Short mmCIF file of C-alpha atoms in Angstrom, two decimals:
data_model
loop_
_atom_site.label_atom_id
_atom_site.label_comp_id
_atom_site.label_asym_id
_atom_site.label_seq_id
_atom_site.Cartn_x
_atom_site.Cartn_y
_atom_site.Cartn_z
CA UNK A 1 0.02 -0.07 0.08
CA UNK A 2 1.58 3.33 -1.20
CA UNK A 3 0.41 6.47 0.44
CA UNK A 4 -0.31 7.98 -2.94
CA UNK A 5 -2.95 5.62 -3.53
CA UNK A 6 -4.90 6.56 -0.34
CA UNK A 7 -7.49 9.08 -1.01
CA UNK A 8 -6.78 12.36 0.57
CA UNK A 9 -5.13 12.88 4.05
CA UNK A 10 -1.95 14.73 2.80
CA UNK A 11 -1.06 16.45 5.80
CA UNK A 12 -1.31 13.45 7.92
CA UNK A 13 0.71 11.48 5.24
CA UNK A 14 3.51 14.10 5.39
CA UNK A 15 3.23 14.03 9.44
CA UNK A 16 3.78 10.22 9.49
CA UNK A 17 6.43 10.22 6.72
CA UNK A 18 8.51 13.04 8.41
CA UNK A 19 8.35 11.39 11.74
CA UNK A 20 10.18 8.41 10.12
CA UNK A 21 12.79 10.80 8.85
CA UNK A 22 13.32 12.37 12.04
CA UNK A 23 13.32 8.94 13.84
CA UNK A 24 10.53 9.61 15.79
CA UNK A 25 8.77 6.30 15.67
CA UNK A 26 6.46 5.56 18.46
CA UNK A 27 6.11 1.72 19.77
CA UNK A 28 2.83 2.07 19.93
CA UNK A 29 0.36 4.18 18.06
CA UNK A 30 -3.65 4.29 17.46
CA UNK A 31 -4.92 5.46 13.88
CA UNK A 32 -8.22 6.90 15.48
CA UNK A 33 -11.00 7.73 12.71
CA UNK A 34 -14.66 6.73 11.28
CA UNK A 35 -15.12 4.15 9.33
CA UNK A 36 -14.05 4.80 5.61
CA UNK A 37 -11.67 8.00 6.38
CA UNK A 38 -8.54 5.58 5.69
CA UNK A 39 -7.57 4.42 8.79
CA UNK A 40 -6.66 1.04 7.71
CA UNK A 41 -4.63 1.88 4.53
CA UNK A 42 -3.00 4.60 6.30
CA UNK A 43 -1.66 1.85 8.95
CA UNK A 44 -0.79 -0.35 6.03
CA UNK A 45 0.98 2.12 3.96
CA UNK A 46 2.69 3.48 7.18
CA UNK A 47 3.93 -0.28 7.75
CA UNK A 48 5.25 -0.52 4.33
CA UNK A 49 7.26 2.69 4.61
CA UNK A 50 8.54 1.55 7.96
CA UNK A 51 10.15 -1.56 6.22
CA UNK A 52 10.93 -0.04 2.55
CA UNK A 53 14.51 -0.92 1.62
CA UNK A 54 14.49 2.20 -0.63
CA UNK A 55 12.28 4.81 1.17
CA UNK A 56 11.63 7.86 -1.02
CA UNK A 57 11.00 11.13 0.55
CA UNK A 58 7.33 11.21 0.34
CA UNK A 59 6.54 7.68 -0.12
CA UNK A 60 7.83 3.92 -0.09
CA UNK A 61 9.70 2.76 -3.24
CA UNK A 62 6.76 0.18 -4.18
CA UNK A 63 9.18 -1.79 -6.21
CA UNK A 64 12.02 -3.58 -3.59
CA UNK A 65 11.12 -6.99 -2.27
CA UNK A 66 9.99 -5.63 1.15
CA UNK A 67 7.16 -3.46 -0.42
CA UNK A 68 6.05 -6.22 -2.74
CA UNK A 69 5.32 -8.64 0.26
CA UNK A 70 3.50 -5.75 2.31
CA UNK A 71 1.53 -4.81 -0.82
CA UNK A 72 0.48 -8.62 -0.94
CA UNK A 73 -0.01 -8.76 2.67
CA UNK A 74 2.58 -11.51 3.03
CA UNK A 75 5.65 -10.00 4.54
CA UNK A 76 6.77 -12.40 7.25
CA UNK A 77 7.32 -9.10 9.78
CA UNK A 78 4.21 -7.38 9.42
CA UNK A 79 1.27 -9.32 11.07
CA UNK A 80 -2.33 -8.59 11.43
CA UNK A 81 -5.11 -9.05 14.04
CA UNK A 82 -8.81 -8.37 13.49
CA UNK A 83 -12.25 -9.46 15.41
CA UNK A 84 -13.08 -12.70 14.38
CA UNK A 85 -15.42 -15.51 15.78
CA UNK A 86 -16.06 -19.31 15.08
CA UNK A 87 -17.44 -20.10 11.81
CA UNK A 88 -18.49 -23.47 10.27
CA UNK A 89 -15.26 -23.56 8.34
CA UNK A 90 -13.17 -23.05 11.15
CA UNK A 91 -14.85 -25.78 13.03
CA UNK A 92 -13.40 -26.87 16.73
CA UNK A 93 -9.96 -25.05 15.57
CA UNK A 94 -8.44 -22.08 18.45
CA UNK A 95 -9.80 -19.07 16.58
CA UNK A 96 -7.15 -16.94 15.58
CA UNK A 97 -6.64 -14.01 12.82
CA UNK A 98 -4.34 -16.23 11.17
CA UNK A 99 -6.95 -18.82 9.83
CA UNK A 100 -8.74 -15.77 8.48
CA UNK A 101 -5.70 -14.25 6.58
CA UNK A 102 -6.84 -15.20 2.83
CA UNK A 103 -10.14 -13.41 3.72
CA UNK A 104 -8.40 -10.24 5.06
CA UNK A 105 -5.99 -10.16 1.88
CA UNK A 106 -9.13 -10.38 -0.38
CA UNK A 107 -11.20 -7.57 1.44
CA UNK A 108 -8.31 -5.16 1.62
CA UNK A 109 -7.33 -5.85 -1.93
CA UNK A 110 -11.08 -5.55 -3.49
CA UNK A 111 -12.43 -2.93 -1.11
CA UNK A 112 -9.46 -1.34 0.79
CA UNK A 113 -12.21 0.93 2.45
CA UNK A 114 -14.42 -1.31 4.67
CA UNK A 115 -16.10 -1.59 8.09
CA UNK A 116 -17.18 -4.53 10.53
CA UNK A 117 -20.59 -5.13 8.57
CA UNK A 118 -18.25 -5.59 5.12
CA UNK A 119 -15.90 -7.80 7.13
CA UNK A 120 -18.63 -9.94 9.22
CA UNK A 121 -20.41 -10.25 5.69
CA UNK A 122 -17.00 -11.40 3.80
CA UNK A 123 -16.16 -14.29 6.51
CA UNK A 124 -19.82 -15.03 6.92
CA UNK A 125 -19.89 -14.53 10.40
CA UNK A 126 -23.62 -14.67 10.81
CA UNK A 127 -25.22 -13.19 13.96
CA UNK A 128 -22.13 -13.74 15.93
CA UNK A 129 -19.83 -10.45 17.14
CA UNK A 130 -16.11 -10.61 16.53
CA UNK A 131 -13.78 -10.19 18.95
CA UNK A 132 -10.12 -10.19 19.65
CA UNK A 133 -9.71 -12.77 22.30
CA UNK A 134 -7.01 -13.99 24.90
CA UNK A 135 -5.98 -16.80 22.34
CA UNK A 136 -5.20 -14.00 19.89
CA UNK A 137 -3.28 -12.00 22.31
CA UNK A 138 -1.11 -15.24 23.12
CA UNK A 139 -0.52 -15.60 19.48
CA UNK A 140 0.46 -12.09 19.06
CA UNK A 141 2.92 -12.37 22.15
CA UNK A 142 4.50 -15.79 20.27
CA UNK A 143 4.75 -13.85 17.07
CA UNK A 144 6.34 -10.74 18.41
CA UNK A 145 8.97 -12.73 20.51
CA UNK A 146 11.03 -13.73 17.39
CA UNK A 147 13.36 -11.38 15.65
CA UNK A 148 12.58 -10.12 12.66
CA UNK A 149 12.88 -12.29 9.55
CA UNK A 150 13.88 -9.54 6.99
CA UNK A 151 12.43 -6.32 7.74
CA UNK A 152 13.97 -3.36 9.79
CA UNK A 153 11.06 -3.45 11.95
CA UNK A 154 8.25 -6.23 13.22
CA UNK A 155 4.84 -4.56 12.92
CA UNK A 156 1.27 -5.87 14.44
CA UNK A 157 -1.57 -3.94 13.03
CA UNK A 158 -4.85 -4.44 14.97
CA UNK A 159 -7.81 -3.61 13.64
CA UNK A 160 -10.68 -2.67 16.25
CA UNK A 161 -8.81 -2.95 19.62
CA UNK A 162 -12.44 -1.96 20.93
CA UNK A 163 -13.16 -5.40 20.27
CA UNK A 164 -10.65 -6.75 22.70
CA UNK A 165 -11.94 -8.27 25.81
CA UNK A 166 -10.21 -7.49 29.30
CA UNK A 167 -8.36 -10.84 29.46
CA UNK A 168 -6.74 -10.40 26.08
CA UNK A 169 -5.97 -6.63 27.01
CA UNK A 170 -4.45 -8.02 30.13
CA UNK A 171 -2.21 -10.57 28.32
CA UNK A 172 -1.15 -7.67 25.92
CA UNK A 173 -0.15 -4.78 28.42
CA UNK A 174 3.29 -5.52 28.92
CA UNK A 175 4.29 -6.01 25.38
CA UNK A 176 2.61 -2.97 24.33
CA UNK A 177 4.32 -1.02 26.93
CA UNK A 178 7.68 -2.38 26.60
CA UNK A 179 8.07 -4.23 23.25
CA UNK A 180 11.34 -5.72 22.10
CA UNK A 181 13.27 -3.31 20.05
CA UNK A 182 12.08 -2.42 16.31
CA UNK A 183 8.63 -3.47 17.20
CA UNK A 184 5.79 -1.09 16.40
CA UNK A 185 2.12 -1.66 17.45
CA UNK A 186 -0.39 0.07 14.75
CA UNK A 187 -3.93 0.00 16.16
CA UNK A 188 -6.47 1.14 13.91
CA UNK A 189 -9.80 2.05 16.03
CA UNK A 190 -13.32 4.06 15.56
CA UNK A 191 -14.45 4.33 18.80
CA UNK A 192 -12.08 6.18 21.34
CA UNK A 193 -14.70 5.56 24.20
CA UNK A 194 -14.93 1.78 23.95
CA UNK A 195 -11.03 1.27 23.90
CA UNK A 196 -10.29 -0.19 27.22
CA UNK A 197 -8.17 2.56 29.14
CA UNK A 198 -5.26 0.53 29.71
CA UNK A 199 -4.58 0.08 26.08
CA UNK A 200 -5.54 3.75 25.38
CA UNK A 201 -3.33 5.45 27.77
CA UNK A 202 -0.30 3.28 26.36
CA UNK A 203 -0.63 4.55 22.66
CA UNK A 204 0.18 7.69 20.91
CA UNK A 205 -3.27 8.95 19.06
CA UNK A 206 -3.19 9.65 15.54
CA UNK A 207 -6.39 11.23 14.76
CA UNK A 208 -7.79 10.65 11.18
CA UNK A 209 -10.20 13.40 10.27
CA UNK A 210 -13.03 12.69 7.51
CA UNK A 211 -11.57 12.87 3.72
CA UNK A 212 -12.33 16.43 2.55
CA UNK A 213 -14.76 17.09 -0.07
CA UNK A 214 -12.46 18.10 -2.95
CA UNK A 215 -10.31 14.90 -2.65
CA UNK A 216 -13.52 12.87 -2.53
CA UNK A 217 -14.67 14.17 -5.83
CA UNK A 218 -11.33 13.55 -7.38
CA UNK A 219 -10.95 9.96 -6.19
CA UNK A 220 -14.69 9.09 -6.86
CA UNK A 221 -14.31 10.73 -10.45
CA UNK A 222 -11.28 8.44 -11.08
CA UNK A 223 -12.93 5.19 -9.76
CA UNK A 224 -16.19 5.50 -11.01
CA UNK A 225 -15.81 7.61 -14.59
CA UNK A 226 -19.29 5.99 -15.88
CA UNK A 227 -21.38 6.43 -12.59
CA UNK A 228 -24.98 7.77 -13.54
CA UNK A 229 -25.10 9.61 -9.85
CA UNK A 230 -23.51 13.04 -10.11
CA UNK A 231 -20.32 12.42 -8.29
CA UNK A 232 -20.38 15.86 -6.50
CA UNK A 233 -23.63 14.66 -4.71
CA UNK A 234 -22.08 11.53 -3.66
CA UNK A 235 -19.00 13.06 -2.27
CA UNK A 236 -21.63 15.28 -0.19
CA UNK A 237 -23.94 12.56 0.83
CA UNK A 238 -21.26 10.21 2.08
CA UNK A 239 -19.75 12.84 4.38
CA UNK A 240 -16.06 12.04 3.82
CA UNK A 241 -16.36 8.22 4.04
CA UNK A 242 -15.32 6.26 1.13
CA UNK A 243 -17.45 3.35 2.31
CA UNK A 244 -20.66 5.32 2.44
CA UNK A 245 -19.55 6.76 -1.35
CA UNK A 246 -19.21 3.25 -2.48
CA UNK A 247 -22.59 1.91 -0.87
CA UNK A 248 -24.08 4.88 -2.25
CA UNK A 249 -22.92 3.90 -5.84
CA UNK A 250 -23.86 0.45 -5.37
CA UNK A 251 -27.14 1.33 -4.49
CA UNK A 252 -27.55 3.51 -7.48
CA UNK A 253 -26.84 0.73 -9.71
CA UNK A 254 -29.90 -1.14 -8.74
CA UNK A 255 -31.67 1.85 -8.21
CA UNK A 256 -34.31 1.37 -10.98
CA UNK A 257 -35.53 -1.71 -9.12
CA UNK A 258 -35.33 -0.66 -5.51
CA UNK A 259 -36.90 2.41 -6.57
CA UNK A 260 -39.90 0.34 -7.71
CA UNK A 261 -39.97 -1.81 -4.70
CA UNK A 262 -39.49 1.56 -2.39
CA UNK A 263 -42.65 2.77 -4.34
CA UNK A 264 -44.55 -0.03 -3.57
CA UNK A 265 -43.77 -0.04 -0.04
CA UNK A 266 -44.79 3.39 0.44
CA UNK A 267 -48.17 3.30 -1.56
CA UNK A 268 -49.16 0.34 0.26
CA UNK A 269 -48.60 2.11 3.66
CA UNK A 270 -50.42 5.40 2.41
CA UNK A 271 -53.56 3.01 1.44
CA UNK A 272 -53.24 0.69 4.70
CA UNK A 273 -53.31 -1.80 2.08
CA UNK A 274 -52.78 -4.75 4.44
CA UNK A 275 -52.93 -7.58 1.74
CA UNK A 276 -50.58 -5.54 -0.48
CA UNK A 277 -48.11 -5.30 2.23
CA UNK A 278 -48.05 -8.87 2.96
CA UNK A 279 -47.43 -9.42 -0.58
CA UNK A 280 -44.90 -7.04 -1.00
CA UNK A 281 -43.15 -8.78 2.19
CA UNK A 282 -43.21 -12.25 0.72
CA UNK A 283 -41.55 -10.99 -2.64
CA UNK A 284 -39.11 -8.76 -1.18
CA UNK A 285 -38.07 -11.85 1.11
CA UNK A 286 -36.93 -13.85 -2.25
CA UNK A 287 -34.37 -11.11 -2.93
CA UNK A 288 -31.73 -12.54 -0.29
CA UNK A 289 -30.41 -11.33 2.51
CA UNK A 290 -27.61 -9.21 1.40
CA UNK A 291 -30.26 -7.48 -1.27
CA UNK A 292 -32.91 -7.09 0.92
CA UNK A 293 -30.28 -5.07 3.35
CA UNK A 294 -29.28 -2.93 0.34
CA UNK A 295 -33.37 -2.31 -0.67
CA UNK A 296 -33.65 -1.09 2.99
CA UNK A 297 -30.69 0.90 3.08
CA UNK A 298 -32.03 2.58 -0.31
CA UNK A 299 -35.34 3.10 1.10
CA UNK A 300 -33.79 5.16 3.97
CA UNK A 301 -31.93 7.09 1.26
CA UNK A 302 -35.43 7.98 -0.21
CA UNK A 303 -36.85 8.90 2.87
CA UNK A 304 -34.06 11.01 3.44
CA UNK A 305 -34.50 12.79 0.16
CA UNK A 306 -38.08 13.20 0.92
CA UNK A 307 -37.35 15.02 4.10
CA UNK A 308 -34.73 17.24 2.86
CA UNK A 309 -37.10 18.34 -0.03
CA UNK A 310 -39.81 18.94 2.47
CA UNK A 311 -37.77 21.31 4.38
CA UNK A 312 -37.10 23.02 1.43
CA UNK A 313 -33.20 22.13 1.81
CA UNK A 314 -32.32 20.88 -1.75
CA UNK A 315 -28.73 21.76 -0.99
CA UNK A 316 -28.12 18.70 0.84
CA UNK A 317 -30.43 16.54 -1.04
CA UNK A 318 -29.68 14.53 -4.15
CA UNK A 319 -32.54 14.91 -6.50
CA UNK A 320 -32.55 12.08 -9.29
CA UNK A 321 -32.96 13.59 -12.79
CA UNK A 322 -35.47 10.61 -13.88
CA UNK A 323 -38.82 12.59 -14.24
CA UNK A 324 -40.67 9.61 -12.67
CA UNK A 325 -38.44 10.02 -9.55
CA UNK A 326 -38.96 13.71 -9.56
CA UNK A 327 -42.42 13.57 -9.63
CA UNK A 328 -42.52 10.77 -7.06
CA UNK A 329 -40.80 13.15 -4.55
CA UNK A 330 -42.92 15.96 -5.01
CA UNK A 331 -46.21 13.90 -4.09
CA UNK A 332 -44.70 12.16 -1.21
CA UNK A 333 -42.50 14.70 0.45
CA UNK A 334 -45.32 16.09 2.57
CA UNK A 335 -45.59 12.55 4.40
CA UNK A 336 -41.90 12.87 5.69
CA UNK A 337 -41.91 15.28 8.67
CA UNK A 338 -39.98 15.95 11.74
CA UNK A 339 -42.77 13.99 13.68
CA UNK A 340 -42.12 10.85 11.78
CA UNK A 341 -38.65 10.79 10.33
CA UNK A 342 -36.81 9.54 13.05
CA UNK A 343 -39.61 6.48 13.87
CA UNK A 344 -39.23 5.52 10.11
CA UNK A 345 -35.62 5.52 10.06
CA UNK A 346 -36.00 3.36 13.52
CA UNK A 347 -38.33 0.76 11.75
CA UNK A 348 -35.69 0.53 8.84
CA UNK A 349 -32.82 0.24 10.75
CA UNK A 350 -34.18 -2.33 13.24
CA UNK A 351 -35.39 -4.60 10.01
CA UNK A 352 -31.93 -4.34 8.69
CA UNK A 353 -30.47 -5.46 12.01
CA UNK A 354 -32.75 -8.48 12.16
CA UNK A 355 -32.15 -9.53 8.83
CA UNK A 356 -28.62 -9.20 9.45
CA UNK A 357 -29.29 -11.55 12.30
CA UNK A 358 -30.53 -14.20 10.25
CA UNK A 359 -34.29 -13.19 11.15
CA UNK A 360 -36.91 -14.49 9.08
CA UNK A 361 -37.32 -12.15 6.30
CA UNK A 362 -40.97 -12.45 5.40
CA UNK A 363 -41.72 -12.01 9.16
CA UNK A 364 -39.39 -9.15 9.63
CA UNK A 365 -40.46 -7.39 6.49
CA UNK A 366 -44.19 -7.65 7.29
CA UNK A 367 -43.55 -6.48 10.84
CA UNK A 368 -41.73 -3.35 9.56
CA UNK A 369 -43.95 -2.47 6.73
CA UNK A 370 -47.56 -2.94 9.12
CA UNK A 371 -45.87 -0.54 11.55
CA UNK A 372 -44.86 2.04 9.16
CA UNK A 373 -48.62 2.54 8.12
CA UNK A 374 -49.11 4.61 11.40
CA UNK A 375 -46.43 6.58 10.24
CA UNK A 376 -47.10 7.13 6.59
CA UNK A 377 -50.52 8.80 6.22
CA UNK A 378 -52.02 12.14 5.19
#
């Protein structure tokens, strides 16, 4: 991972690189920022720069053996830890991150910017919560007890230390506080308040801000040159998160189909058509769990757009150019008001949560839609 391939964050990149040049390399650092801001790629690029055999003034060389191995996430001195749990594939084995490295490599290569939802779906964790256990801590201690094989630094990148339980934290405290020479902990967190204080107090915090609007526009224009959704709107609505930008664009690709489903839902709700809502729920349930979640997320976007338009806040709303959609928003926007917007979002988010937890899709969707009848009315 090269610094130049990371979207924006130029000032932070320069600060990290300058620290290496000046020999100011803290042995325990925490990249703290919201999902989609670039915390994971920044940590990987920093690890690559530390071990690059021909460091440039502003980036790794990208061609030395060390760089090639880090880019493939296969460097023997760069280790990864992340939240996991038992899956059917793992069986009765002791659950440690090493068993999921192939999944980790593929999600970093294919998405680069991802969050827990993406990760748990990728490893098919179902309704389980990922965690970093004491078994993982013991494995980390074992790995870092050896001398570096070929790099200058041994690096441990831990994604989401807030998922580390107390036993794991206690096992790692001494190592984090007094690691062997040339050993660097890079923790990547998103919720400072959920990181155990014993760990937090032993790290140098590097705050990663949201990506600037102009940087988002440039990157999205390069990555999605054929997008039918105006890139400026995507950059604005995603609020500095490449994850949210990706999801908006994914939804846009399915927009025509999803828009039809959302119109059907809202019309049945307005008409208090119970039979129509039951049939709608049965049909949508056949889409499969992942598509249902994307559809409900799309419905949230439609509701938000209507609310912004109802408040005459077009500047923060993406108004589709499709005449059918414009007509729909003009007719529907009066029904999304300050007194029902929050409850409507809660219904949709609760349904997404239950679908994600393997709830019965027909029941979840029927319950959601019938409750929505009381909210979507003249």
